[in-house]
XYZ file of N, CA and C in Angstrom:
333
model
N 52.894 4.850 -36.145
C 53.344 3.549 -35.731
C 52.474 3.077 -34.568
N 52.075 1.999 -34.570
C 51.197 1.104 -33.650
C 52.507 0.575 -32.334
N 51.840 1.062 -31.295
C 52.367 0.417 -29.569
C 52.547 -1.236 -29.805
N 53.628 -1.856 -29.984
C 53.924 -3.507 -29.301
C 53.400 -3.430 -27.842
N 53.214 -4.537 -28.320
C 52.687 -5.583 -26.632
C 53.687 -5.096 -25.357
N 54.896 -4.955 -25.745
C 55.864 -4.925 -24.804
C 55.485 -3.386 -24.203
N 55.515 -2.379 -24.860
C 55.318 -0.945 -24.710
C 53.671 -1.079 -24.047
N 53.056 -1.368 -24.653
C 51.455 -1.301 -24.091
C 51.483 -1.750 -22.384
N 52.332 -3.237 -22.340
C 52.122 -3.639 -21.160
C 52.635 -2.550 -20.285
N 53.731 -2.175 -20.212
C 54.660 -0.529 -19.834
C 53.504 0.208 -19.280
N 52.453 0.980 -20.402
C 52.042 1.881 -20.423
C 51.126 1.205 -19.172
N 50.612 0.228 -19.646
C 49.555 -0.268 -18.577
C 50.189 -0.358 -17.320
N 50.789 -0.856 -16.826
C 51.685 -1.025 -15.659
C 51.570 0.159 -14.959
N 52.296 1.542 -15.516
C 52.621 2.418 -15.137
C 51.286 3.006 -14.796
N 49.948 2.967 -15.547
C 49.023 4.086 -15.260
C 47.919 3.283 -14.292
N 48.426 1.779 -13.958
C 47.904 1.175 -12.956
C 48.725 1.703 -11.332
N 49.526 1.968 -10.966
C 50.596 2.600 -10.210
C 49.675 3.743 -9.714
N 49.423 4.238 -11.139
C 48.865 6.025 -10.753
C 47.692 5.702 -9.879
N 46.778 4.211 -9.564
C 45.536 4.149 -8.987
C 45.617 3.212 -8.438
N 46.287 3.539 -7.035
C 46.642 2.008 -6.226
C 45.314 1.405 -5.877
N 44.993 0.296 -5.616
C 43.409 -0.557 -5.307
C 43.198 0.801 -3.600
N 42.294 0.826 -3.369
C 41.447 0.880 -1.901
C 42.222 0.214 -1.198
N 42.102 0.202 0.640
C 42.730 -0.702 1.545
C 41.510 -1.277 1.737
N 41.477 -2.636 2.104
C 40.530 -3.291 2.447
C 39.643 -3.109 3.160
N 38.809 -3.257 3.363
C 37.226 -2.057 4.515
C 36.761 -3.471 5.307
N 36.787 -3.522 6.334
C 36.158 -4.196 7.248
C 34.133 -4.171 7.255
N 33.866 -5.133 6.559
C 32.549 -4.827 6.020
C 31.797 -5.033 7.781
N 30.633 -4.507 8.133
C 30.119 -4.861 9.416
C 28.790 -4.932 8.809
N 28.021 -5.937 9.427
C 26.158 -5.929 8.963
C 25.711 -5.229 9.344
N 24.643 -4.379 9.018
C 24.165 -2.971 9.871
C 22.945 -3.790 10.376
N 22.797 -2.449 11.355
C 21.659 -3.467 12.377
C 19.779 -3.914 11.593
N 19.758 -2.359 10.708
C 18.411 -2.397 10.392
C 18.585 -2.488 8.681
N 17.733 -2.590 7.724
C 18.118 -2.941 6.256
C 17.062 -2.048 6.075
N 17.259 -0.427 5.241
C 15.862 -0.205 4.728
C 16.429 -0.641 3.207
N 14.996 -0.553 2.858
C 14.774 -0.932 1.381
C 14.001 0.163 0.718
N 14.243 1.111 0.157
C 13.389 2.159 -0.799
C 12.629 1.333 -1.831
N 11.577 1.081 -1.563
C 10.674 0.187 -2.315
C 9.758 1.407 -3.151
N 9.708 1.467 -4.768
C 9.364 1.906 -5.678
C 8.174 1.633 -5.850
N 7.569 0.193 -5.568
C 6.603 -0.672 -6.081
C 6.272 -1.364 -7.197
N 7.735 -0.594 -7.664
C 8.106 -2.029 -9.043
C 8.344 -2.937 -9.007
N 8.140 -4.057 -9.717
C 9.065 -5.004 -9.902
C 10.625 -5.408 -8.958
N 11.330 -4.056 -9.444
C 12.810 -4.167 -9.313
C 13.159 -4.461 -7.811
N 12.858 -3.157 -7.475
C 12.821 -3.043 -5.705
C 12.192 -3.730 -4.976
N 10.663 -4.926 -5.550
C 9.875 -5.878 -5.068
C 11.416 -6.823 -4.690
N 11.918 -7.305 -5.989
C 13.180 -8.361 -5.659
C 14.001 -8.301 -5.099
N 14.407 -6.959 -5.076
C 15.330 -6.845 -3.723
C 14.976 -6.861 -2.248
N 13.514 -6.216 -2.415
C 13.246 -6.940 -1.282
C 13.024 -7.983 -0.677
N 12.775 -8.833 -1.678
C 12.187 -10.094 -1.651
C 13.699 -11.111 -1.198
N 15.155 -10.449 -1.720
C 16.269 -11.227 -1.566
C 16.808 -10.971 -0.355
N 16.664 -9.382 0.086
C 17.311 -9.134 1.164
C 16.654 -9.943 2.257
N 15.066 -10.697 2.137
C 13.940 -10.554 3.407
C 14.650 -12.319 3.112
N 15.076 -13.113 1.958
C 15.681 -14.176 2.547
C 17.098 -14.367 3.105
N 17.747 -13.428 3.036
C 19.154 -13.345 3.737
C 19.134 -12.841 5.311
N 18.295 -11.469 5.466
C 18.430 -11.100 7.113
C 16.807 -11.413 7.745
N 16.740 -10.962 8.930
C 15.821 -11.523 9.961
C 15.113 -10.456 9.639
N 13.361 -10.941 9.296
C 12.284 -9.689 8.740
C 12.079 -8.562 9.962
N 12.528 -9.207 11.102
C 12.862 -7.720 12.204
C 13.659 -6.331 11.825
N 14.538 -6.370 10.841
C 15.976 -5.783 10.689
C 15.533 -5.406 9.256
N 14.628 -5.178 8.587
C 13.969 -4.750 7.663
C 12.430 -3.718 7.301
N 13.360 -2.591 6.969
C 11.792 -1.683 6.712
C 12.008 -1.243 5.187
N 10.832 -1.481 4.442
C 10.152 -0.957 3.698
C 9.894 0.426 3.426
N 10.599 1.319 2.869
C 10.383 2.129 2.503
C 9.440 2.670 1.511
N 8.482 3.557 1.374
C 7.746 3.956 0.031
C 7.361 5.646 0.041
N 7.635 5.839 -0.848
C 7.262 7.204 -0.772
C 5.893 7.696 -1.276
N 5.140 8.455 -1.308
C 3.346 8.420 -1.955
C 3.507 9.989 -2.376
N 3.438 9.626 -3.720
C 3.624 10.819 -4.464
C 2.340 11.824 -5.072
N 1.577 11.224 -4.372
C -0.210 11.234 -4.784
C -0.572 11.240 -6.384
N 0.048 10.412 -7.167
C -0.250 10.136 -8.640
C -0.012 8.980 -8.602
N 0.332 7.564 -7.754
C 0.697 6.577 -7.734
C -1.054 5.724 -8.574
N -0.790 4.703 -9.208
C -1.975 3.685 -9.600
C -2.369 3.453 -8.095
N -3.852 3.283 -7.608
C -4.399 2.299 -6.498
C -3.178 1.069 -6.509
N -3.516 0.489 -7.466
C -3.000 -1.205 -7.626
C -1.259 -1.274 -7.252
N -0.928 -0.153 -7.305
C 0.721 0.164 -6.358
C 0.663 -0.320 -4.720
N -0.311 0.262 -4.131
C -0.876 0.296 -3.144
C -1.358 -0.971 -2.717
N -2.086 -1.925 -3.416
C -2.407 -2.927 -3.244
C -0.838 -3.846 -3.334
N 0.081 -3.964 -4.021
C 1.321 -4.683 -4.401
C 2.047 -4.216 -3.287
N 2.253 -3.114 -2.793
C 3.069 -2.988 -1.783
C 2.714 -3.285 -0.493
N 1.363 -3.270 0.050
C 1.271 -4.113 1.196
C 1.046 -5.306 1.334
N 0.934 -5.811 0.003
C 0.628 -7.825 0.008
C 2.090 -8.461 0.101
N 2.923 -7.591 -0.315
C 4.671 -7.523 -0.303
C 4.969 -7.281 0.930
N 4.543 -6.292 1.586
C 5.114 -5.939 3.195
C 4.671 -7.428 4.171
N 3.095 -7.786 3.631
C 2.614 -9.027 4.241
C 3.470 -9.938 4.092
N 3.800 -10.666 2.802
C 4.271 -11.326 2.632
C 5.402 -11.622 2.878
N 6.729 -10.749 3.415
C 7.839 -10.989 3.679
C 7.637 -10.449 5.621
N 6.768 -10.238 5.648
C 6.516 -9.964 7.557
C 7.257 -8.226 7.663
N 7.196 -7.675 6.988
C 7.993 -6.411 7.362
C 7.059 -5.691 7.147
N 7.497 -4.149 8.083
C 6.309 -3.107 7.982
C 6.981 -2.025 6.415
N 5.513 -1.554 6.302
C 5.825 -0.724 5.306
C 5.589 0.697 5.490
N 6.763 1.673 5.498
C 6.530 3.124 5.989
C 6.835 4.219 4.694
N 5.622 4.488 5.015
C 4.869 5.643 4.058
C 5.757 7.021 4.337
N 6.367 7.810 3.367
C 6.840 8.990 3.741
C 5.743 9.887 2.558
N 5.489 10.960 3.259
C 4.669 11.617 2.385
C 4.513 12.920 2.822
N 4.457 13.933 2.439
C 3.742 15.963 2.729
C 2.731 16.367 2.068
N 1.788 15.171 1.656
C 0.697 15.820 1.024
C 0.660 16.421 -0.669
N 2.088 16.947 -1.001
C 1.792 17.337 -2.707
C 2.066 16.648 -3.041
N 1.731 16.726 -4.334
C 1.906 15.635 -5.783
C 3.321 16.684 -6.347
N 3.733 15.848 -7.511
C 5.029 15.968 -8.012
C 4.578 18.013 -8.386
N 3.768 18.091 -8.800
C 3.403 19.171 -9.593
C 3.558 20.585 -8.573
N 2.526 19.770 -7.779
C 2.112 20.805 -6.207
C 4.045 21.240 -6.211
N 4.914 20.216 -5.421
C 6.029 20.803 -5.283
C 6.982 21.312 -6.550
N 6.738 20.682 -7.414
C 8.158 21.618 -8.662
C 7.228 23.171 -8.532
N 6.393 23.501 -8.271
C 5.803 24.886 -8.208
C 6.610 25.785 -7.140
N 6.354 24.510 -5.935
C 6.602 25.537 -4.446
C 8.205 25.393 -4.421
N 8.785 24.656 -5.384
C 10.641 25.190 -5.023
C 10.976 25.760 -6.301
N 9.824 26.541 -6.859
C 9.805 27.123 -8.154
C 10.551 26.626 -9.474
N 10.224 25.376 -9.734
C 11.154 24.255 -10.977
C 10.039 24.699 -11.921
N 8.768 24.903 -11.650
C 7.975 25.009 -12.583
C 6.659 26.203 -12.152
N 6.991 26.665 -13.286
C 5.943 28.123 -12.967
C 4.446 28.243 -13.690
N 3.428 27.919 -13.386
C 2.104 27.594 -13.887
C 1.836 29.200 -14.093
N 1.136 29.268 -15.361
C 0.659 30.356 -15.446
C -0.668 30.582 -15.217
N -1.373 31.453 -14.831
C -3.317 31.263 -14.287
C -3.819 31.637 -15.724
């Protein structure tokens, strides 16, 4: 037998109960905005939206350099840092993806 409307609404009711909403959160603006910038596309626009909503002071650019990146990444991400006035900070240790899946042993090269 198929649940009526009347019973369904019931069921719904009740297993809404079981998951009361959140209390409301007092949102506050944080002082600085990073942005983990990829050098895609995607993360270009978000940066590009966040840099017209807050003050380009209160904004850093994140990028990470994975040493396999295209040149032309490189070129897009600082004409982007130019262009919205924000600095762009490089995090990097020198290996490439390979160098480290070795040294936390994810991947075992054989000689």
């Amino acid at each position: 037998m198929y649940p009526t409307a009347s019973t369904c609404g019931d069921e719904t009711d009740q297993e809404l109960t079981l998951f009361p909403a959140p209390p409301p959160v007092q949102y506050q603006a944080p002082e600085q905005h990073v942005v983990q910038f990829s050098g895609g596309v995607g993360s270009a626009l978000v940066a590009l939206t966040i840099a017209q909503r807050v003050d380009p002071r209160r904004i850093t650019l994140l990028i990470a350099n994975t040493q396999v990146e295209d040149p032309d990444l490189w070129r897009f991400a600082n004409d982007l840092a130019r262009h919205i006035d924000v600095p762009l900070v490089i995090v990097e240790d020198g290996r490439d993806p390979w160098q480290l899946f070795t040294d936390v042993g994810f991947l075992v090269l054989q000689p």
